[in-house]
mmCIF file of C-alpha atoms in Angstrom:
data_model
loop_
_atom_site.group_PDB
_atom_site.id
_atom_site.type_symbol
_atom_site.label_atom_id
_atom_site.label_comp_id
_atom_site.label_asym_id
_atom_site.label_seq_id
_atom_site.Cartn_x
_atom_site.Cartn_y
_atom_site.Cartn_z
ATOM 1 C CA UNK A 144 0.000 0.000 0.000
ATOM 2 C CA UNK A 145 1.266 3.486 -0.711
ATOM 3 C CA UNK A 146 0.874 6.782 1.568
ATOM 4 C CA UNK A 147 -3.157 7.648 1.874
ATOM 5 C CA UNK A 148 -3.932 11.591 2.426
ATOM 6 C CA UNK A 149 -5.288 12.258 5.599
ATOM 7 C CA UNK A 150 -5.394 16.080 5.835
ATOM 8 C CA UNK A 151 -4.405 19.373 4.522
ATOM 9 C CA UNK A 152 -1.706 21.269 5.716
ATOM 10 C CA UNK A 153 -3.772 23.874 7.264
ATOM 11 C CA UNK A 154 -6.281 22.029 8.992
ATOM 12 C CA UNK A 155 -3.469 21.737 11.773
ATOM 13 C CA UNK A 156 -2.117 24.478 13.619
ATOM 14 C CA UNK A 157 1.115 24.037 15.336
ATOM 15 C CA UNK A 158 0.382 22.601 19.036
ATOM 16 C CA UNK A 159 -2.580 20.502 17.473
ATOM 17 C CA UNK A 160 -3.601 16.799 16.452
ATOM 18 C CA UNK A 161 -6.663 15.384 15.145
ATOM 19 C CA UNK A 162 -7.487 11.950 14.023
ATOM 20 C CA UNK A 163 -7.519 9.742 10.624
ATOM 21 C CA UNK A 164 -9.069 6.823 10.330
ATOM 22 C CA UNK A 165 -6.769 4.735 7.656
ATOM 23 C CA UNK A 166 -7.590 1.057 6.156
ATOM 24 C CA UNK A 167 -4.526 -1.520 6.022
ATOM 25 C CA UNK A 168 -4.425 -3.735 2.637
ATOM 26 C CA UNK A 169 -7.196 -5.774 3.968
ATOM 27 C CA UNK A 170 -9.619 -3.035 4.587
ATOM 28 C CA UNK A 171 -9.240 -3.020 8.643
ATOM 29 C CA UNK A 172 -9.745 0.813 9.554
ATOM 30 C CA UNK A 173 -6.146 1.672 11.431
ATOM 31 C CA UNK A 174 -6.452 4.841 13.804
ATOM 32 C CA UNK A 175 -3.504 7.264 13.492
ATOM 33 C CA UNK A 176 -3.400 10.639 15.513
ATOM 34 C CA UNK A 177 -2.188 13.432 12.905
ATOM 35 C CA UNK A 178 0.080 15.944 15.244
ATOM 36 C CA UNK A 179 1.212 19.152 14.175
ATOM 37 C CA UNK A 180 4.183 19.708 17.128
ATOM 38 C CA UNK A 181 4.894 23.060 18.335
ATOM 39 C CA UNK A 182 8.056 23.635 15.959
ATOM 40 C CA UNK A 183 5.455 23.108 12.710
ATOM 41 C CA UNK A 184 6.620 19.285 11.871
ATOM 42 C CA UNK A 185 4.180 16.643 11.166
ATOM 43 C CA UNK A 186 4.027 13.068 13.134
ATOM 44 C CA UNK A 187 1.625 10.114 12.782
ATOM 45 C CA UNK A 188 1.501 7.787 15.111
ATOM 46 C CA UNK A 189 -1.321 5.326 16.827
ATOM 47 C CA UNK A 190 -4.226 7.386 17.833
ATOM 48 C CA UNK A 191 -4.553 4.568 20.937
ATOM 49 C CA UNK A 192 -2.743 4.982 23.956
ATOM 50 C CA UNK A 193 -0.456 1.528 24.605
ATOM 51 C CA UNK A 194 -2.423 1.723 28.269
ATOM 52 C CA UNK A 195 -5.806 1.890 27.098
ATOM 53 C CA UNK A 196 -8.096 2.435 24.662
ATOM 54 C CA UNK A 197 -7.915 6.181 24.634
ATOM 55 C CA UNK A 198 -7.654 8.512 21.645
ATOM 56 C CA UNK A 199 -4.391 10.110 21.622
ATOM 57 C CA UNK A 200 -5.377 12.891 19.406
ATOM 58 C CA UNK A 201 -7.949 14.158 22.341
ATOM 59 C CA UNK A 202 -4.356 14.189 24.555
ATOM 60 C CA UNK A 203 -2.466 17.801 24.941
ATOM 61 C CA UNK A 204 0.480 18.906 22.659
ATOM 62 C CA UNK A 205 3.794 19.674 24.313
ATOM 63 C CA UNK A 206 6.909 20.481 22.128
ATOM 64 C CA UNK A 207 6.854 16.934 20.225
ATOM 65 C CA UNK A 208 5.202 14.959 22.855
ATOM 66 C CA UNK A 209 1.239 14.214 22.746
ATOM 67 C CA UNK A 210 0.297 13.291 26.848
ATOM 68 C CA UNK A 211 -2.901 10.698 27.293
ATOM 69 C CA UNK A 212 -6.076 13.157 28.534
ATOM 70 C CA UNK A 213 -7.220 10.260 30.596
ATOM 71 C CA UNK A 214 -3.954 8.768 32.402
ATOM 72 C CA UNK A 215 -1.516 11.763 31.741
ATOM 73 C CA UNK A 216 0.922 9.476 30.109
ATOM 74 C CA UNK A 217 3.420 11.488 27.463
ATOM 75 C CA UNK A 218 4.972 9.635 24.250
ATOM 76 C CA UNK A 219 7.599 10.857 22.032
ATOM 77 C CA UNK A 220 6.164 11.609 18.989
ATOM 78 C CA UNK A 221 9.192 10.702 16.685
ATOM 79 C CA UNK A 222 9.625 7.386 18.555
ATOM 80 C CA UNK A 223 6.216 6.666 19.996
ATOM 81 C CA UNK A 224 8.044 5.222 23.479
ATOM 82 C CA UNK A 225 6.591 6.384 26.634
ATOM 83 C CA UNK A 226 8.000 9.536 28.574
ATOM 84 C CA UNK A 227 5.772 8.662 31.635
ATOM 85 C CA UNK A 228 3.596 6.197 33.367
ATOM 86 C CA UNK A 229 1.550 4.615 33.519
ATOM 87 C CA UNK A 230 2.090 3.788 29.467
ATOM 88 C CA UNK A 231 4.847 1.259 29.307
ATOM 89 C CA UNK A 232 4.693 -0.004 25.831
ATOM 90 C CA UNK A 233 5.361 2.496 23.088
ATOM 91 C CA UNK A 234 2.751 3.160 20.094
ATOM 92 C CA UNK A 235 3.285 2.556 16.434
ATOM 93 C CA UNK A 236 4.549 6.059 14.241
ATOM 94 C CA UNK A 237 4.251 6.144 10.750
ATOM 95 C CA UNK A 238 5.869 7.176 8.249
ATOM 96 C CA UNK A 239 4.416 10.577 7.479
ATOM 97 C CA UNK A 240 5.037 13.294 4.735
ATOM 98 C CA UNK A 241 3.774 16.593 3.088
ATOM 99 C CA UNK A 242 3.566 17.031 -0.673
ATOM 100 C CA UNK A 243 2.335 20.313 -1.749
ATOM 101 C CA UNK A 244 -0.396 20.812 0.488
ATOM 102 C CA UNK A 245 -1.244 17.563 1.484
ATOM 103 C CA UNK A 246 -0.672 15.509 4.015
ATOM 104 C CA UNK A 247 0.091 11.576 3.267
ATOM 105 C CA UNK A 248 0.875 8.580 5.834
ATOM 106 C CA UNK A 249 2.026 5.087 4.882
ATOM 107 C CA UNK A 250 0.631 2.960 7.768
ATOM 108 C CA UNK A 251 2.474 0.152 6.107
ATOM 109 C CA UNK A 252 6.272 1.856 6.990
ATOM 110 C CA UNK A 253 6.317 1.974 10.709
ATOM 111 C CA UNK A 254 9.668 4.216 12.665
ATOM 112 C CA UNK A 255 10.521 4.678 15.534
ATOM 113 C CA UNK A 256 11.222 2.589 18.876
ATOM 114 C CA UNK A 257 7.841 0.149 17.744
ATOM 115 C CA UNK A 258 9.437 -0.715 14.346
#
């Protein structure tokens, strides 16, 4: 599968993340959290906290870290491994980039600490 469009560039202000729901190859929907960190860059990574089954892209913004809104824990957005508890596992990030005005993510090319 290639990279699917999930947003344009200016539906995201810097400091912000929404989510996408994507489909892998066999039409599952995959959840990815689309965050615009403070400096202006672009992540994707699993919009489902490793500790529960909370939407990340509800969570608070912090320099390139995205914190859970229900169990305050923080993950690296580059790396998707856990800055705080109680999270332990890291999330899935994707491979994420911006053509023009639009914003693609493979969810098939995984980085970070959870490739």
């Amino acid at each position: 599968m290639s990279a699917q469009y999930v947003c344009d560039t200016g539906d995201l202000e810097p400091g912000e993340a929404m989510r996408a729901d994507l489909e892998d190859v066999d039409g599952r929907p995959v959840p990815i959290a689309i965050v615009r960190d403070e400096d202006g860059n672009y992540h994707a990574i699993s919009d489902i906290c490793s500790h529960g089954q909370v939407s990340l892209s509800e969570g608070e913004v912090e320099e390139a870290t995205i914190e859970c809104w229900l169990h305050g824990s923080t993950f690296d957005l580059a790396s998707g491994k856990p800055l705080s508890l109680p999270a332990t596992q890291p999330v899935p990030v994707y491979s994420i980039c911006v053509e023009g005005d639009n914003v693609l993510v493979d969810i098939d090319v995984t980085v970070g600490a959870s490739a």
